Structures are given as C-alpha cells and as structure tokens.
Tab-separated table of C-alpha atoms in Angstrom:
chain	number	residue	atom	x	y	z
A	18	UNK	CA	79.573	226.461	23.359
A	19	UNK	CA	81.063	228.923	25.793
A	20	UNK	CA	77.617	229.217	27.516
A	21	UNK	CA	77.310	225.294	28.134
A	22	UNK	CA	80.710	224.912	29.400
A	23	UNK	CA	79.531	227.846	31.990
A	24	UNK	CA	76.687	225.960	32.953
A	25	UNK	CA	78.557	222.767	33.520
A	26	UNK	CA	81.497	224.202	35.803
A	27	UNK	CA	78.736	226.772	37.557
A	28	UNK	CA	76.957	222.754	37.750
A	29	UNK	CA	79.948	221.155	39.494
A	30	UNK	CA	80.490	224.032	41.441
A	31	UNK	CA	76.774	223.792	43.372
A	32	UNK	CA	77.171	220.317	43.542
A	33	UNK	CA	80.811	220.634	45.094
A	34	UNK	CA	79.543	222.969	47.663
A	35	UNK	CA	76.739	221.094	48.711
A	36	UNK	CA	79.287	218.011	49.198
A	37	UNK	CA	81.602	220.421	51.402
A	38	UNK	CA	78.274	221.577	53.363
A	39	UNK	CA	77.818	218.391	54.307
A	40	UNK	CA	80.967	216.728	55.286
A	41	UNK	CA	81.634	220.292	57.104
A	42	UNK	CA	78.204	219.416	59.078
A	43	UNK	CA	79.281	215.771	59.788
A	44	UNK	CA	83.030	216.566	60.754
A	45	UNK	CA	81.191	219.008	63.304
A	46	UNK	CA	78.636	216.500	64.671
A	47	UNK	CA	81.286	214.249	64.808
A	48	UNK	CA	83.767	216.738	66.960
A	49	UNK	CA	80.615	217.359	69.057
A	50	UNK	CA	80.228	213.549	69.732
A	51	UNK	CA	84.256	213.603	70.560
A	52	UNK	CA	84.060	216.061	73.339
A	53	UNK	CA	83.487	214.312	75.815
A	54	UNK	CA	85.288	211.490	77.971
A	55	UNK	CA	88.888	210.890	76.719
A	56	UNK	CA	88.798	206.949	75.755
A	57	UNK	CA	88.541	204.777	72.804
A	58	UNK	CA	84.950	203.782	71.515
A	59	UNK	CA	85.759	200.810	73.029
A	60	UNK	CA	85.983	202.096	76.943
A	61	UNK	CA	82.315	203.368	76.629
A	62	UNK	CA	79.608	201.901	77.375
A	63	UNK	CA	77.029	203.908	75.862
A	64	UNK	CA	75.663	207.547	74.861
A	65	UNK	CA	72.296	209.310	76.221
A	66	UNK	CA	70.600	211.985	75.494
A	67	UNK	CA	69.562	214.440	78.662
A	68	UNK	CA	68.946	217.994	79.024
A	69	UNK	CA	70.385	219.518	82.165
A	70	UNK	CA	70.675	222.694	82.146
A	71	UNK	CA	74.728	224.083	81.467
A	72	UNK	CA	75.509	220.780	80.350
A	73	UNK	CA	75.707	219.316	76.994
A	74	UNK	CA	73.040	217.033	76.046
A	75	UNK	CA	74.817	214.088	75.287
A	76	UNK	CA	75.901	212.258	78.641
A	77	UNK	CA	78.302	209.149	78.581
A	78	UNK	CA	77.592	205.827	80.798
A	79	UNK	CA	80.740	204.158	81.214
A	80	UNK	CA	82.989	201.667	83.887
A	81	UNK	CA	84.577	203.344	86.481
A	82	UNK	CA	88.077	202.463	88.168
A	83	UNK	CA	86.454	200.165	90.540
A	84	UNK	CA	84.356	198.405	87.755
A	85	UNK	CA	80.936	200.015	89.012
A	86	UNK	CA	78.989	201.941	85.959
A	87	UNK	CA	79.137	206.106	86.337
A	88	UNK	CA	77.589	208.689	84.422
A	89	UNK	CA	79.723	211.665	82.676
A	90	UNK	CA	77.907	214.714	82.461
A	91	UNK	CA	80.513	217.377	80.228
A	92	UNK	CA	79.699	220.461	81.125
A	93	UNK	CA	79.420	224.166	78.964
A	94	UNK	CA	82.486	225.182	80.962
A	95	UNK	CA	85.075	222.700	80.508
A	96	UNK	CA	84.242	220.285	83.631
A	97	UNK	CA	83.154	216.880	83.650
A	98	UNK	CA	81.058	215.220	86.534
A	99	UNK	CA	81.122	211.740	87.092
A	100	UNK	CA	78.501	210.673	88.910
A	101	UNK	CA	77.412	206.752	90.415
A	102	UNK	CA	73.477	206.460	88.768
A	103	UNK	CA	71.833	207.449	92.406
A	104	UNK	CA	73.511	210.690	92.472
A	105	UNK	CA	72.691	210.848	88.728
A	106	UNK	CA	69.337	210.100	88.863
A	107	UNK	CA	68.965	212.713	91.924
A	108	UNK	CA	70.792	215.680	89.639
A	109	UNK	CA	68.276	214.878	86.577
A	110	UNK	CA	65.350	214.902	89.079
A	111	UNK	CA	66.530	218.290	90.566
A	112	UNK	CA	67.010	220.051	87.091
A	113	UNK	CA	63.950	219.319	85.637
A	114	UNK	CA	62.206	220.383	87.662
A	115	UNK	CA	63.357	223.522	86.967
A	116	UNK	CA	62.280	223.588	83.324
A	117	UNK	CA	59.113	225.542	82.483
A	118	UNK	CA	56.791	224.472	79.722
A	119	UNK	CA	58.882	226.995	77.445
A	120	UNK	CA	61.965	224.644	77.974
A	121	UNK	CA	59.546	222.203	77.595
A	122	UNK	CA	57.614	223.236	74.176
A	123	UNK	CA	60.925	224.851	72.533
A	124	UNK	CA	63.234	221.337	73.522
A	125	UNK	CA	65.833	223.549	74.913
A	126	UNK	CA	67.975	224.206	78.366
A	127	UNK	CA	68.830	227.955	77.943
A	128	UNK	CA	68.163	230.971	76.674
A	129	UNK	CA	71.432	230.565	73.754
A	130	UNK	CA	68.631	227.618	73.105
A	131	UNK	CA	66.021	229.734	72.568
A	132	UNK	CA	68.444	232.035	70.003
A	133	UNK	CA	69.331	228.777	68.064
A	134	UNK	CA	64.710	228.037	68.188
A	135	UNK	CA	64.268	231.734	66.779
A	136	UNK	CA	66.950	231.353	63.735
A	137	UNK	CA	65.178	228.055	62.985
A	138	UNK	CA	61.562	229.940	62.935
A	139	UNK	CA	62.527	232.884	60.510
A	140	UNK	CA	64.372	230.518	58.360
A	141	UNK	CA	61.498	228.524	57.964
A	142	UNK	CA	59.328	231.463	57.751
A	143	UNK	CA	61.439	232.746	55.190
A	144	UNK	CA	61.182	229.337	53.058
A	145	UNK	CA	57.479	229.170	53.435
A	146	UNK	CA	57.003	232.868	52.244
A	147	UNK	CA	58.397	232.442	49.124
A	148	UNK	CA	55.066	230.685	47.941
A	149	UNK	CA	53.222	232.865	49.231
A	150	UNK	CA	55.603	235.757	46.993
A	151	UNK	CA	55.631	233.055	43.968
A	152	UNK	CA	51.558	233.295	44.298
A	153	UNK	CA	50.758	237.044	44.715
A	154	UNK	CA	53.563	237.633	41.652
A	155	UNK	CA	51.477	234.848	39.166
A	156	UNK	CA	48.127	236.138	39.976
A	157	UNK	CA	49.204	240.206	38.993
A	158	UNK	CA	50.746	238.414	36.288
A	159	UNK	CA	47.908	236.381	35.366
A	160	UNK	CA	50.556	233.127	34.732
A	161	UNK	CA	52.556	230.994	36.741
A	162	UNK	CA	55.624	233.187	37.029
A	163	UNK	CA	58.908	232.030	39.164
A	164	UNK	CA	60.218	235.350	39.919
A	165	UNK	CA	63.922	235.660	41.598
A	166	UNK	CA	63.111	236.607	44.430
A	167	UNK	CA	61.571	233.229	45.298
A	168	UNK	CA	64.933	231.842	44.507
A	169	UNK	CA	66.423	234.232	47.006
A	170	UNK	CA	63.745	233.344	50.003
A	171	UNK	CA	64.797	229.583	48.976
A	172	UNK	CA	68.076	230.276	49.603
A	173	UNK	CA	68.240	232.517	52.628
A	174	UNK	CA	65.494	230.288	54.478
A	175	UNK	CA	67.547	227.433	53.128
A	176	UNK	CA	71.041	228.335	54.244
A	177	UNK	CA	69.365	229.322	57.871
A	178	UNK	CA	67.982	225.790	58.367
A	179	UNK	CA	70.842	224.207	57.100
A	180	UNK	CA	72.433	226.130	60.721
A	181	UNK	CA	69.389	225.101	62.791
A	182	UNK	CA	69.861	221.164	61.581
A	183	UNK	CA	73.066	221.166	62.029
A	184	UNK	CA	73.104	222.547	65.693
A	185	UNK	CA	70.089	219.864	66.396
A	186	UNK	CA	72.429	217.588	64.529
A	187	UNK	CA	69.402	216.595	62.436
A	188	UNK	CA	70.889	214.605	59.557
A	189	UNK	CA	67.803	214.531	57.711
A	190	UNK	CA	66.934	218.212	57.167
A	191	UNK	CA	70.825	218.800	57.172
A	192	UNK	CA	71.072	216.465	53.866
A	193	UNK	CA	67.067	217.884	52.695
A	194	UNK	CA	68.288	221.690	52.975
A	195	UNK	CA	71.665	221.047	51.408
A	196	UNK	CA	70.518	219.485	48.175
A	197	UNK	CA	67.961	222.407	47.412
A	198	UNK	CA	70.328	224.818	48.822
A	199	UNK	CA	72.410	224.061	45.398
A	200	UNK	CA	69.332	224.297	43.078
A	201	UNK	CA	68.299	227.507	44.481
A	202	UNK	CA	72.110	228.896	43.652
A	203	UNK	CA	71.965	227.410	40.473
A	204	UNK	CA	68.756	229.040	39.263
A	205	UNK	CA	70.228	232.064	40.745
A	206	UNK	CA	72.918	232.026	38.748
A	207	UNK	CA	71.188	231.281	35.181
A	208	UNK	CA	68.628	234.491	35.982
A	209	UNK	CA	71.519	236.663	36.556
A	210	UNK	CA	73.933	235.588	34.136
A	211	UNK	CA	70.944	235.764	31.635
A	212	UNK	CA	70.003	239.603	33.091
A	213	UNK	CA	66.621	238.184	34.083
A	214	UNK	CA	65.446	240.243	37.026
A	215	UNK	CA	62.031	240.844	37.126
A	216	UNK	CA	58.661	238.692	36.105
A	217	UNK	CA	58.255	240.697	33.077
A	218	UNK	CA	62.123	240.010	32.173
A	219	UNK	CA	60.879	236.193	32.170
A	220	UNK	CA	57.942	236.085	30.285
A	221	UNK	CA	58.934	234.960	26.281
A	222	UNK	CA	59.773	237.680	23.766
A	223	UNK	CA	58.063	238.006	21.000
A	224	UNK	CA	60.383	237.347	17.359
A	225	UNK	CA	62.245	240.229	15.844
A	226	UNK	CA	60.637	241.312	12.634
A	227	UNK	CA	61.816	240.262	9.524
A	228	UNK	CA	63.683	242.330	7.583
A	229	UNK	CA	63.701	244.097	4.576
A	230	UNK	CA	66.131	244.069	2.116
C-alpha cells in the first residue's frame, strides 16, 4: 500500500515538473517577445524575423511619429535603432553579406550562436546513443534488456534539448522533450527505489525454494 502511494506522489511529481518546465519555457519566450519596443500590442504593426548580427532576431515594423512605417532593430546591448525601410533594407543588405556559409548552415549570427548549436548536437548525440547502449547491452545479454543507463542518456540528452528548444523558442521539441523528460525520471526512480542497477539486477528471479518443515 505504502509502495503505490509512492508511486502515485513520485507520479504527480514528474508530471508537475514537466508542467513547470513548460510554463517556465513559455513565460521566457514570452519575456523574449516583450523586449522590445515599449507599446501595447495594439501600437505594432507586426513582428519579423532577421538575423543581423548583435541584434536580436526578432525586429518590430511599426508607425512612426509622423505616421510613416519604421523598423526597430533591439540590439544585444540595450539600444534600439529605428530605421525608415530604405535605410533598413540597406543595413540587412550590408550584414549579410557578412555571413559565411557557417552562419549560414548553423542558422546563427555569432559565435554565443554557435555555443547554443554545439549544446544542441551533444544533447542529441547523447539521446541517440542510448540505443545504440540499449543494443550492445541486449545482444551480451542475449534479450532485450533496458538497462539504466539508457534512462540516464534519455534524460541528460533530454534535459539538454529541452535548453536548445527553448533558446530557438521551438515549441514543438520544447513540449516533445518535456513529456519524455518525465518518463525518463520516472523509470529512474522505480530502478532505484527497487535497487535495480545493472542488466543482470533486471532479469526475473527465479522462486525461493520451498521449504521444509
């Protein structure tokens, strides 16, 4: 009884974190889409998406005092450019063609870009492995065997992308990641609390003899 009412709160406590995870990731996305031109939704015209380099990517098109439309480019320090579309159109034309095909290929601006691409690469590296770990374990064991440590790739490869998503404010692997980052905790938790740590700890044990009176 004591056992099931662990697994239900140790339950409610995945699913509670994954719920946190992501309201944490949209209250972020959300600041992100906030930091730009003070105004109500109402005073903008529209968002666009443009990478110039030291600038964020997201640049707001908007009315200007004398009613013409101007571009607001917030920048990584602080400042904000407004610009009329010519001069716009003649800062986008400048900076890309500054990009390399590394910029290019990778979708980023800088090399805090590139950091953000590498994180992304070992955490899916990380969640591919553990296949490749789940297969090499089964075929010394001759069985399918699930050993923990695939649970542990899961998660750490998991919890990385999660990042990554987030900082590409990807909703879609945000939300994929966070729903098997619980599962992967959960299993966790029933191999440990169980003291099931290696393949051999898994596989079924045979009946206790019967015994003699």
């Amino acid at each position: 009884m004591l056992a099931a009412e662990e697994g239900q709160v140790s339950s409610r406590l995945g699913w509670v974190a994954t719920v946190a995870l992501l309201v944490a990731s949209g209250a972020w996305g959300a600041q992100e889409d906030g930091s730009g031109v003070a105004g109500s939704a109402a005073e903008r015209a529209a968002h666009l998406k443009v990478q110039l380099p030291g600038a964020e990517e997201e640049v707001d098109l908007e009315r200007g005092e004398s009613g013409g439309l101007e571009f607001v480019v917030a920048l990584h320090d602080g400042r904000r450019l407004r610009l009329d579309p010519e001069a716009f159109a003649a800062l986008v034309y400048r900076e890309q063609g500054r990009f390399t095909w590394w910029n290019r290929l990778l979708n980023v601006t800088s090399p805090i870009g590139v950091a953000w691409v590498g994180l992304g690469f070992l955490g899916q590296l990380l969640f591919s492995g553990r296949m490749l770990v789940q297969w090499l374990v089964s075929e010394r064991e001759h069985r399918s065997v699930v050993p923990p440590v695939f649970w542990w790739l899961s998660l750490a490869g998991a919890s990385m992308l999660i990042v990554y998503f987030v900082w590409r404010k990807d909703i879609v692997g945000t939300v994929g990641q966070a729903t098997g980052w619980a599962i992967y905790l959960r299993n966790l938790w029933l191999i440990y609390r169980s003291g099931s740590r290696s393949p051999g700890d898994l596989a079924p044990q045979p009946p206790p003899p019967p015994r003699t009176s």
